[in-house]
Amino acid sequence: MPIRGVPCAWTVEEFKSWLKQFDVDRDGKISKAELRQAIRRRGCWFATARAGRAVRRADRDHNGYVDDAELENLVAFAREHLGMNISAR
């Protein structure tokens, strides 16, 4: 069942744009707390654990954030572990 305001299918650009709305401090990076809010908005269970795991998997430079260069890693995580339908187009 879709959540109001959250599409069932996304393009990569739509997903990135949606995710960036959770960058509350506007630093251009997604923190674990910001990602937890996004996952909660999506209606997924265990948002805290999933956010931590997602940041660890996506964060290639190990600075604790997911930046623009690492968003593709987060897209892959969302597809595999959050059940999000994200297509290249």
C-alpha atoms as one frame of an Amber mdcrd trajectory, in Angstrom:
protein
   0.000   0.000   0.000   1.550   3.322  -1.024   2.175   5.977   1.565   0.655
   9.348   0.793   3.224  11.536  -0.948   5.667   8.664  -1.432   5.645   7.087
  -4.906   5.685   3.325  -5.471   8.174   3.616  -8.315  10.981   6.123  -8.704
  13.619   7.199 -11.111  17.076   7.611  -9.602  16.737  11.396  -9.913  13.306
  11.380  -8.210  14.706   9.301  -5.358  17.679  11.646  -4.931  15.430  14.697
  -5.007  13.061  13.141  -2.435  15.954  12.165  -0.201  17.498  15.629  -0.290
  14.404  17.090   1.364  15.561  15.307   4.531  18.910  17.141   4.487  17.613
  19.464   7.198  20.910  21.242   7.830  21.407  21.749   4.052  25.039  20.648
   4.165  24.648  18.532   1.015  25.139  15.285   2.940  22.684  12.811   4.437
  23.387  11.867   8.042  22.171   8.746   9.795  19.496  10.807  11.594  18.321
  12.391   8.346  18.183   9.021   6.635  16.257   7.579   9.589  13.590  10.266
   9.038  13.403   9.392   5.340  13.038   5.690   6.101  10.352   6.415   8.691
   8.489   8.571   6.176   8.621   5.638   3.800   6.875   3.557   6.457   9.624
   0.987   6.934  10.156  -0.851  10.202  13.399  -0.655  12.194  14.301   2.758
  10.742  17.188   3.368  13.171  18.922   0.068  12.435  18.318   0.344   8.698
  19.603   3.914   8.575  22.802   2.923  10.343  23.333  -0.004   8.043  22.580
   2.077   4.951  25.054   4.802   5.906  27.761   2.234   6.651  27.199   0.559
   3.257  26.967   3.770   1.221  29.610   5.865   2.990  32.778   4.974   1.084
  34.983   7.641   2.696  33.807   6.700   6.218  32.986  10.243   7.313  29.573
   9.262   8.696  27.570  10.892   5.897  26.315  10.042   2.435  27.273  12.785
  -0.004  26.415  13.251  -3.687  29.269  11.009  -4.803  27.928   8.187  -2.612
  24.214   8.498  -3.409  24.404   5.716  -5.988  25.461   3.379  -3.162  22.410
   4.471  -1.194  20.189   3.868  -4.228  21.510   0.294  -4.405  20.841  -0.201
  -0.683  17.285   1.141  -1.038  16.593  -1.235  -3.894  17.992  -4.282  -2.107
  17.033  -3.728   1.508  14.141  -1.270   1.604  12.141  -2.742  -1.257  12.115
   0.514  -3.211  11.454   0.304  -6.931  14.086   2.655  -8.356  14.824   2.563
 -12.075  17.467   4.299 -14.126  14.744   6.176 -16.021
